PDB file of N, CA, C and O in Angstrom:
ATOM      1  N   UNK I   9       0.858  -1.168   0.000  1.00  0.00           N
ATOM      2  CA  UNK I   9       0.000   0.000   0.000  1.00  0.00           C
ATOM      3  C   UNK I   9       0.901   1.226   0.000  1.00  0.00           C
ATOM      4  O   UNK I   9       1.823   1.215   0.816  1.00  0.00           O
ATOM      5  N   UNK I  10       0.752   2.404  -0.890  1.00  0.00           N
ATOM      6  CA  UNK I  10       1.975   3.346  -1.089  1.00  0.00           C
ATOM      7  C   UNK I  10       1.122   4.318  -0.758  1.00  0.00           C
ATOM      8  O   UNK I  10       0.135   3.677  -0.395  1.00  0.00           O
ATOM      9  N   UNK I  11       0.847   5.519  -0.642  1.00  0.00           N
ATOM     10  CA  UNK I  11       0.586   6.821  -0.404  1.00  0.00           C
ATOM     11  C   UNK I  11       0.639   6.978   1.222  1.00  0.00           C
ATOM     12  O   UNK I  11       0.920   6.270   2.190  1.00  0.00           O
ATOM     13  N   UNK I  12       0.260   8.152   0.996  1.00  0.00           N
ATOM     14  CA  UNK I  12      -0.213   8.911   2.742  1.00  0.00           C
ATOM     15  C   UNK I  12      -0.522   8.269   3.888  1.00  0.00           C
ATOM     16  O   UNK I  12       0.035   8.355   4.983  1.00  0.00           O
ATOM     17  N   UNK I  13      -1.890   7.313   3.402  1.00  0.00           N
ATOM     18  CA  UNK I  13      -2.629   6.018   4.358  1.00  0.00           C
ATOM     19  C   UNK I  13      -1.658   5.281   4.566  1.00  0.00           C
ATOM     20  O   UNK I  13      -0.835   4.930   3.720  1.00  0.00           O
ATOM     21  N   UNK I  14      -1.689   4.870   6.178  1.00  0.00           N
ATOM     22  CA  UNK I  14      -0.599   3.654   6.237  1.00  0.00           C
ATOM     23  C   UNK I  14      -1.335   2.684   7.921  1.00  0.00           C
ATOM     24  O   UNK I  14      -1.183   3.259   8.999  1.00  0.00           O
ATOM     25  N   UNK I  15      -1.766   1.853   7.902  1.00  0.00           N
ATOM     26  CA  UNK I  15      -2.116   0.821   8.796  1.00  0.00           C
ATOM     27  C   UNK I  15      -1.129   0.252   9.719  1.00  0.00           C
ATOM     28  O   UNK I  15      -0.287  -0.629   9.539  1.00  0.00           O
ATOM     29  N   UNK I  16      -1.504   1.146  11.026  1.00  0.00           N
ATOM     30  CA  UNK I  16      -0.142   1.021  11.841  1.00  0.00           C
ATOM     31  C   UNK I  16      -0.803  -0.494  13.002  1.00  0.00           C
ATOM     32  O   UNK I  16      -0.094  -1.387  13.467  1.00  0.00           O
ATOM     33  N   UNK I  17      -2.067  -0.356  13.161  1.00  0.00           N
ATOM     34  CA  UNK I  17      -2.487  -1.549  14.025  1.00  0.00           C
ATOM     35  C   UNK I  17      -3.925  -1.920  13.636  1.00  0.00           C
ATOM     36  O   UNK I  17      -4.938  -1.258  13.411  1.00  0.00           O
ATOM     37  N   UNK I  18      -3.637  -3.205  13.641  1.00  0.00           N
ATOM     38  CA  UNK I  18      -5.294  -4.213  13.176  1.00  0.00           C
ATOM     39  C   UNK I  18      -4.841  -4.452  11.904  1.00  0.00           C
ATOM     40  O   UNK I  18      -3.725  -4.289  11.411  1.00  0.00           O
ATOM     41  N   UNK I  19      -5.984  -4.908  11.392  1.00  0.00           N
ATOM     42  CA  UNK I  19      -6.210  -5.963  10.169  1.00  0.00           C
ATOM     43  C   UNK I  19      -7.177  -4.756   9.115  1.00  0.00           C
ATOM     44  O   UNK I  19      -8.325  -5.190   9.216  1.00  0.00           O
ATOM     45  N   UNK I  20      -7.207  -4.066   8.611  1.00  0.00           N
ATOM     46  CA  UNK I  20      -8.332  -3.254   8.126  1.00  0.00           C
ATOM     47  C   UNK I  20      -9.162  -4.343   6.510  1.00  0.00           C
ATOM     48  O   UNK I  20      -8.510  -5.224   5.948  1.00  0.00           O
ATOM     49  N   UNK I  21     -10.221  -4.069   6.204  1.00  0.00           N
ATOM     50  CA  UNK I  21     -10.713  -4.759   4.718  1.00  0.00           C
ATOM     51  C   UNK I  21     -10.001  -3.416   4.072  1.00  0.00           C
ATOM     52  O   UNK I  21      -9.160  -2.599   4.446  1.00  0.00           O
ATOM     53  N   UNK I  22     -10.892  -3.666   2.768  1.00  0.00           N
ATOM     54  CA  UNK I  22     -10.555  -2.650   2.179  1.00  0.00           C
ATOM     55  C   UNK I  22     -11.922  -1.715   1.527  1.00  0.00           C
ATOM     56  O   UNK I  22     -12.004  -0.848   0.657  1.00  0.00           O
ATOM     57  N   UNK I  23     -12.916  -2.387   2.439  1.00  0.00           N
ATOM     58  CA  UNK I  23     -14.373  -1.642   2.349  1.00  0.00           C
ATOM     59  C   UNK I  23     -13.905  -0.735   3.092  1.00  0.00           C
ATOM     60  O   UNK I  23     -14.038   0.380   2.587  1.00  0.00           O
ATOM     61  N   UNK I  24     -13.099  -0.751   4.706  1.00  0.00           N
ATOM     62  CA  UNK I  24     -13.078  -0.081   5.883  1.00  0.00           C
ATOM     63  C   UNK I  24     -12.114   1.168   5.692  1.00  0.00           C
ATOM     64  O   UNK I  24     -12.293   2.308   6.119  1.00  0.00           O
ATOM     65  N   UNK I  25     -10.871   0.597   4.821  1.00  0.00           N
ATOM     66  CA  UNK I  25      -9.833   1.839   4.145  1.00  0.00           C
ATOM     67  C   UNK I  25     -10.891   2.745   3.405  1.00  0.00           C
ATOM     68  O   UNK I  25     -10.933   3.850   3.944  1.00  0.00           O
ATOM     69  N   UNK I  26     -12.213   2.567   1.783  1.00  0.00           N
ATOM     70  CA  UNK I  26     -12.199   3.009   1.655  1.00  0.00           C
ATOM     71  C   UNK I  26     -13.517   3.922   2.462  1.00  0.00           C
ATOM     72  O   UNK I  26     -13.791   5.039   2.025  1.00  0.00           O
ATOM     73  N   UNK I  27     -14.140   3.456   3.431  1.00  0.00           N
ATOM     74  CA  UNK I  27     -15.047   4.319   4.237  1.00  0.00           C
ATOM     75  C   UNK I  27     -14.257   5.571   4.648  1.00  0.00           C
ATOM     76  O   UNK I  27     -14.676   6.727   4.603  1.00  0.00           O
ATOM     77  N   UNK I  28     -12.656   5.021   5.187  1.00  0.00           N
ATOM     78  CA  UNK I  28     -11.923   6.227   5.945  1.00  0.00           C
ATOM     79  C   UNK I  28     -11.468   7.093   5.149  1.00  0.00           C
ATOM     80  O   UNK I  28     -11.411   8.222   5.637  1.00  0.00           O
ATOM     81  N   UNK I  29     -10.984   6.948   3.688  1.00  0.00           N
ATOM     82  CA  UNK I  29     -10.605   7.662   2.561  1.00  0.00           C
ATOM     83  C   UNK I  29     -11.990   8.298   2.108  1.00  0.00           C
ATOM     84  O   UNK I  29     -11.796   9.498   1.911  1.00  0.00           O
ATOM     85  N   UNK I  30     -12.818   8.080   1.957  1.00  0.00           N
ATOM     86  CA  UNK I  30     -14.568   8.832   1.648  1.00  0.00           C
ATOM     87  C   UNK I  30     -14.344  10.092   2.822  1.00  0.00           C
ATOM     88  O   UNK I  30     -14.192  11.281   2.541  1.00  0.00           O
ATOM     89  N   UNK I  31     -14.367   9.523   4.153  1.00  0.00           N
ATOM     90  CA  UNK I  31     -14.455  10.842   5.117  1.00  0.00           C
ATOM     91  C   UNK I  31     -13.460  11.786   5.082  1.00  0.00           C
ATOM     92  O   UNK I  31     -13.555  13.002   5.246  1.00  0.00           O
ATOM     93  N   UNK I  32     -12.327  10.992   4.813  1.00  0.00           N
ATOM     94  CA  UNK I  32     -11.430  11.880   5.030  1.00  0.00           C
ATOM     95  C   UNK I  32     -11.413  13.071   3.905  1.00  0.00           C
ATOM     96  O   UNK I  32     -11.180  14.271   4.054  1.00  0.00           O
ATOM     97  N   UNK I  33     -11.857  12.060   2.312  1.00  0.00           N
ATOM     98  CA  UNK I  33     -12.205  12.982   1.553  1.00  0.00           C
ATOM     99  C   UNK I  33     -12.577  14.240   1.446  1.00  0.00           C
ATOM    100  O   UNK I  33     -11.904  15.123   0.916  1.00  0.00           O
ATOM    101  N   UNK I  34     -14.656  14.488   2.399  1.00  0.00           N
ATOM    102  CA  UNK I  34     -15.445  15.078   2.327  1.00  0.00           C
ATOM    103  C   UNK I  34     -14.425  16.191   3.332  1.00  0.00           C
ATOM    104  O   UNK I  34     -14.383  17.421   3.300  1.00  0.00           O
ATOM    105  N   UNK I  35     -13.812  15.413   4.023  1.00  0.00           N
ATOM    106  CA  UNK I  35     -13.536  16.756   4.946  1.00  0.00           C
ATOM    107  C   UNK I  35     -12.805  17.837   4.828  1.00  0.00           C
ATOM    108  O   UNK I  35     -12.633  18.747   5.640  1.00  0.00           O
ATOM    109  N   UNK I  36     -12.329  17.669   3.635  1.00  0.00           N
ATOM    110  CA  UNK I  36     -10.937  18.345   2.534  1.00  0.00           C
ATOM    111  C   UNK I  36     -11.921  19.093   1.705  1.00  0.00           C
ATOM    112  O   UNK I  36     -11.494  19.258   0.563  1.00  0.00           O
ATOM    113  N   UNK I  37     -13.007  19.557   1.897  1.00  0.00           N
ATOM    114  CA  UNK I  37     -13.466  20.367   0.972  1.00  0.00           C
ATOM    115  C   UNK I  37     -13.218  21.904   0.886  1.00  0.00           C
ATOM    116  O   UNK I  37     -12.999  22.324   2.022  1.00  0.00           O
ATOM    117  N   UNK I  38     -13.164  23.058  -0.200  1.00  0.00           N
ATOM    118  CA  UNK I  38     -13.305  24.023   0.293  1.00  0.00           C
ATOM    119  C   UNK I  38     -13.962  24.826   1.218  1.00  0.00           C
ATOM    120  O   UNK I  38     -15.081  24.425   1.536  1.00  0.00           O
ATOM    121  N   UNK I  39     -13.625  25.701   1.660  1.00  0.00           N
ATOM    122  CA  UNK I  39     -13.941  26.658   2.756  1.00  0.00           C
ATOM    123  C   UNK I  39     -15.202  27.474   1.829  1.00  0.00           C
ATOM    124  O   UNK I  39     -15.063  27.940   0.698  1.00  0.00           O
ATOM    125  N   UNK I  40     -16.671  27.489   2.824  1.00  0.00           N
ATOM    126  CA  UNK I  40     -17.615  28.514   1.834  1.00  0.00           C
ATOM    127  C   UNK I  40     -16.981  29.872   2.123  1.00  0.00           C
ATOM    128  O   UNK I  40     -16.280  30.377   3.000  1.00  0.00           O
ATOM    129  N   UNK I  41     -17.639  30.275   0.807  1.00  0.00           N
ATOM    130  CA  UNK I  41     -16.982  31.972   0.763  1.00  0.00           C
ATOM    131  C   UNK I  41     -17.872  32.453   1.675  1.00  0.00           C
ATOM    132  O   UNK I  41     -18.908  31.894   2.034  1.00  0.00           O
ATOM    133  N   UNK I  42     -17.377  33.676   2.101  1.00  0.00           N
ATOM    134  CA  UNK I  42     -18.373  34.487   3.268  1.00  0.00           C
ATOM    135  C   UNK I  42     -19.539  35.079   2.326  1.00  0.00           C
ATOM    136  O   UNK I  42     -19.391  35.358   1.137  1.00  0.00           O
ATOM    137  N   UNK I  43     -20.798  35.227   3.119  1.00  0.00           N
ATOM    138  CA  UNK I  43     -21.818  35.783   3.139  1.00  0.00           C
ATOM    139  C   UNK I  43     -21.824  37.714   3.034  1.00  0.00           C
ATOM    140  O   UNK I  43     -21.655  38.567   3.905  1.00  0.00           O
ATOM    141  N   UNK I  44     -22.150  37.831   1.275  1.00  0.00           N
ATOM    142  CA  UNK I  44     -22.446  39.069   1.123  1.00  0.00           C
ATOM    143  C   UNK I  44     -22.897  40.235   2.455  1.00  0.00           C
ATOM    144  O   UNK I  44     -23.700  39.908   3.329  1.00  0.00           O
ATOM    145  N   UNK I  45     -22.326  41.407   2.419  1.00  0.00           N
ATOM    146  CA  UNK I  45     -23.055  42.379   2.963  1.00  0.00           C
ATOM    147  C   UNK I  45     -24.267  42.814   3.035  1.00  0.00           C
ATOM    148  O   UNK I  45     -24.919  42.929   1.997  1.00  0.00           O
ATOM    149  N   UNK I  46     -24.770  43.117   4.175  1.00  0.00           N
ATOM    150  CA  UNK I  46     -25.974  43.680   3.780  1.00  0.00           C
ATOM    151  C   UNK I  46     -26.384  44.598   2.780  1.00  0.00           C
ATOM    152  O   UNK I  46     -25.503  45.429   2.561  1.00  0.00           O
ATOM    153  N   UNK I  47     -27.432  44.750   2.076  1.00  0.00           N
ATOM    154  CA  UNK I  47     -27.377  46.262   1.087  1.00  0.00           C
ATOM    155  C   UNK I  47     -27.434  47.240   2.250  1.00  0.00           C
ATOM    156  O   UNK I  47     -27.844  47.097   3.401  1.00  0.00           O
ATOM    157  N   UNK I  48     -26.907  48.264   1.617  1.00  0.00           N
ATOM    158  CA  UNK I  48     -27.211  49.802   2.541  1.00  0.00           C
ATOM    159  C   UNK I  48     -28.103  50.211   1.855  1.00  0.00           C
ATOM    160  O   UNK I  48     -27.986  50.561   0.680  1.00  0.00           O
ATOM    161  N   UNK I  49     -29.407  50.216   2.709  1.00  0.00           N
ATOM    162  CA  UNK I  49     -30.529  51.207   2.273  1.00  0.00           C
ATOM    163  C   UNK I  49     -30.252  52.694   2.604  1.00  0.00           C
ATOM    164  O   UNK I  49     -30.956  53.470   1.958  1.00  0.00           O
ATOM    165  N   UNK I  50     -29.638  53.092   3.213  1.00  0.00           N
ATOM    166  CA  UNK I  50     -29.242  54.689   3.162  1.00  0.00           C
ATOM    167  C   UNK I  50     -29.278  55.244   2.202  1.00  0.00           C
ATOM    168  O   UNK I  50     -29.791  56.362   2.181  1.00  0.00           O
ATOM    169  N   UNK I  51     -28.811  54.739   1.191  1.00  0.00           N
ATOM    170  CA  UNK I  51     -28.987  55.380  -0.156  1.00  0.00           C
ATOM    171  C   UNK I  51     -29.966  55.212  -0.901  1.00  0.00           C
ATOM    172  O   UNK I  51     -30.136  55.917  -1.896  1.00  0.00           O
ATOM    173  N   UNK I  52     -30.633  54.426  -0.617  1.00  0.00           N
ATOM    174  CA  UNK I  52     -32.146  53.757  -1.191  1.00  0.00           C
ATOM    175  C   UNK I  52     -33.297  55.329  -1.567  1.00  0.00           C
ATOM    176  O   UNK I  52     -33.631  56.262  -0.836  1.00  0.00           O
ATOM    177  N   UNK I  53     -33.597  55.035  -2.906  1.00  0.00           N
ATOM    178  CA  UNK I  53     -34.642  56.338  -3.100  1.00  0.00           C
ATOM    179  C   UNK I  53     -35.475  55.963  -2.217  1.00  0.00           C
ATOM    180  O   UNK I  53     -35.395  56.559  -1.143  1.00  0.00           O
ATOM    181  N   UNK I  54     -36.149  55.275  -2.302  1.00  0.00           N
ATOM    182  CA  UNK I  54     -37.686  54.466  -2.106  1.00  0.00           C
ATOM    183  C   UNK I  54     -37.334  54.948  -0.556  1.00  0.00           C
ATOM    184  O   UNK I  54     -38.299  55.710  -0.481  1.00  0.00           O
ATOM    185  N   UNK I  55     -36.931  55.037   0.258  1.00  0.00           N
ATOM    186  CA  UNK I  55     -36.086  55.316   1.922  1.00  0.00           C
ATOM    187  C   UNK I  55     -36.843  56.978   2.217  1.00  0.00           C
ATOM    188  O   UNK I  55     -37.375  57.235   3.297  1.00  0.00           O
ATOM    189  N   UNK I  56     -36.768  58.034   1.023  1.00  0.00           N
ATOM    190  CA  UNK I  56     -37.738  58.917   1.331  1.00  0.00           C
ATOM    191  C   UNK I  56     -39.270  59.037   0.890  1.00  0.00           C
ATOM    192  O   UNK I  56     -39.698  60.171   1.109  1.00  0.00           O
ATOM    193  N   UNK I  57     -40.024  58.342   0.438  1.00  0.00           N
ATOM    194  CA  UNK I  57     -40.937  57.748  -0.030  1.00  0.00           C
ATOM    195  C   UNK I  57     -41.496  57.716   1.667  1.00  0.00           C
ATOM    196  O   UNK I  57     -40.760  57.294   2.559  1.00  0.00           O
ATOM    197  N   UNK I  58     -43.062  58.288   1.965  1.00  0.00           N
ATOM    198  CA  UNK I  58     -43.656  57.958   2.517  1.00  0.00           C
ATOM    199  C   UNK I  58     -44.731  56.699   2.719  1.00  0.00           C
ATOM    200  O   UNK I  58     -45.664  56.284   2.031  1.00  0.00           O
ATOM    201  N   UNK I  59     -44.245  56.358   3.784  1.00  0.00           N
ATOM    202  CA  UNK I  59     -45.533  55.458   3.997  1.00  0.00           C
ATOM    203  C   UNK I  59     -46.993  55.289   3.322  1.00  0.00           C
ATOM    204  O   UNK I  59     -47.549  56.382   3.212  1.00  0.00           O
ATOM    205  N   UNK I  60     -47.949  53.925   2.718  1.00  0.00           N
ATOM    206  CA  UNK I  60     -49.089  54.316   2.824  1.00  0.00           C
ATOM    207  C   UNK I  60     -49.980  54.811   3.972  1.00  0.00           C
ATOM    208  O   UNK I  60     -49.861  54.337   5.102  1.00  0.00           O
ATOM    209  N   UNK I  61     -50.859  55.752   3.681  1.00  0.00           N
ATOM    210  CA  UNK I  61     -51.755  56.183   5.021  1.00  0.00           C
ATOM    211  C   UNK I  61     -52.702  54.956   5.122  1.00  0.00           C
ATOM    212  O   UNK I  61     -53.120  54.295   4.172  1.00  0.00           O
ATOM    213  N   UNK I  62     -52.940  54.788   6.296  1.00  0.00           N
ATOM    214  CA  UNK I  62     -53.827  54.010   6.958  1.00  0.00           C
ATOM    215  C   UNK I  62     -55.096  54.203   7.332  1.00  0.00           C
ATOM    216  O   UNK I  62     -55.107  54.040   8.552  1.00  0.00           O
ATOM    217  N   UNK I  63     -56.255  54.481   6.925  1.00  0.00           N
ATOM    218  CA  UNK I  63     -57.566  55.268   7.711  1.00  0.00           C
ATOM    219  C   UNK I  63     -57.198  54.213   9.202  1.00  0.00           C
ATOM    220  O   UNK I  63     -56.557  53.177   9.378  1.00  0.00           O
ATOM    221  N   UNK I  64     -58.165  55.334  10.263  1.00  0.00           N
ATOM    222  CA  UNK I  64     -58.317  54.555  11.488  1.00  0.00           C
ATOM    223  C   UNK I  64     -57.791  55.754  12.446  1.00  0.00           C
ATOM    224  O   UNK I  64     -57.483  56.811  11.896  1.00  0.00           O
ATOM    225  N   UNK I  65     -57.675  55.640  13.829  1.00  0.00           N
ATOM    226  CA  UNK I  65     -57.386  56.065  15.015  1.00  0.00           C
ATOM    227  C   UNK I  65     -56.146  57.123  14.530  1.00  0.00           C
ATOM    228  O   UNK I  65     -55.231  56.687  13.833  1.00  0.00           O
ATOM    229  N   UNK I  66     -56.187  58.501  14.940  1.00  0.00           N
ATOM    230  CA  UNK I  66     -55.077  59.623  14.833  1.00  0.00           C
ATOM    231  C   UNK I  66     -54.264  59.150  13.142  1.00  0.00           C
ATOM    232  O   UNK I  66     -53.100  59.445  12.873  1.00  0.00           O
ATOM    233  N   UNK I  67     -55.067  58.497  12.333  1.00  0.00           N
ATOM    234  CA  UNK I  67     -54.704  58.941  11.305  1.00  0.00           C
ATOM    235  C   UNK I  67     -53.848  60.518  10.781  1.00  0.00           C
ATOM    236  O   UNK I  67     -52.661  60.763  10.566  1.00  0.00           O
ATOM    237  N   UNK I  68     -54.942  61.259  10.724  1.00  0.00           N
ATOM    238  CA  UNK I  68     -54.861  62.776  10.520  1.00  0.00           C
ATOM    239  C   UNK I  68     -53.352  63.042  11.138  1.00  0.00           C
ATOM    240  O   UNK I  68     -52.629  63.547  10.280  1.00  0.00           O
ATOM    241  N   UNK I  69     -52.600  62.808  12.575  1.00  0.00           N
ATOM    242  CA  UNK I  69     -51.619  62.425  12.984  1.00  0.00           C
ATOM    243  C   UNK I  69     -50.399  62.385  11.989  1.00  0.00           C
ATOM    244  O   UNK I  69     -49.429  63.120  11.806  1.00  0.00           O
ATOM    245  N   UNK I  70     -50.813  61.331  11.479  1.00  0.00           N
ATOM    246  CA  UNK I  70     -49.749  60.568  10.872  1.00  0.00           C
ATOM    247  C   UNK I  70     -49.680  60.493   9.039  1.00  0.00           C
ATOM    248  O   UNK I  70     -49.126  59.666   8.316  1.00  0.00           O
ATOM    249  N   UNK I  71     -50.620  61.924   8.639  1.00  0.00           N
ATOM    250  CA  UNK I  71     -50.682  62.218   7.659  1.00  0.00           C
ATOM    251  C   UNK I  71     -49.586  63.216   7.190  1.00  0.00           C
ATOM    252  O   UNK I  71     -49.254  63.479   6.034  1.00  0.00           O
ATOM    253  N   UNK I  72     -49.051  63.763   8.491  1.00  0.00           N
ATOM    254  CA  UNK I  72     -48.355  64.960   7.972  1.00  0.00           C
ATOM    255  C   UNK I  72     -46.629  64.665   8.230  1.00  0.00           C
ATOM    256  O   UNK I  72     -45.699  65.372   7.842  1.00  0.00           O
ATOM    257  N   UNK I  73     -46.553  63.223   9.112  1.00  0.00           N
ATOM    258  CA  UNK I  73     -45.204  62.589   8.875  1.00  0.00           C
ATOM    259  C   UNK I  73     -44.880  62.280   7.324  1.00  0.00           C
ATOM    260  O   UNK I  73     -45.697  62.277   6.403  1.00  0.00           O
ATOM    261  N   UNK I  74     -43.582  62.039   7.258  1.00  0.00           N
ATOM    262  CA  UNK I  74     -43.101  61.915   5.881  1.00  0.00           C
ATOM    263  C   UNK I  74     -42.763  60.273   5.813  1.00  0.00           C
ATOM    264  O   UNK I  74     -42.324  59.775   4.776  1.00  0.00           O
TER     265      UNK I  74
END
């Protein structure tokens, strides 16, 4: 047996080598890239854009917010 793997104690099959070569595989995968920034709505038009009005209770109130 030549590479990296080497069977220092027990008897292994070779179903059991390749179960340990599968894991060892998966575990060698790349690193995920990081997770985008949030957008900045600060700059967002739609950000001065008022609310729809609501009929109901102190409406009138909340007509003259922006």
């Amino acid at each position: 047996m030549s590479g990296h793997l080497r069977i220092v104690r027990g008897d292994a099959t070779s179903e059991e080598i390749a179960a340990l070569v599968a894991v060892l595989a998966a575990r060698r995968t790349a690193p995920e890239a990081p997770a985008a920034p949030p957008a900045r709505t600060w700059r967002n038009p739609a950000r001065q854009m008022r609310k729809p009005l609501s009929p109901g209770k102190s409406a009138w109130r909340t007509s003259a917010l922006p």
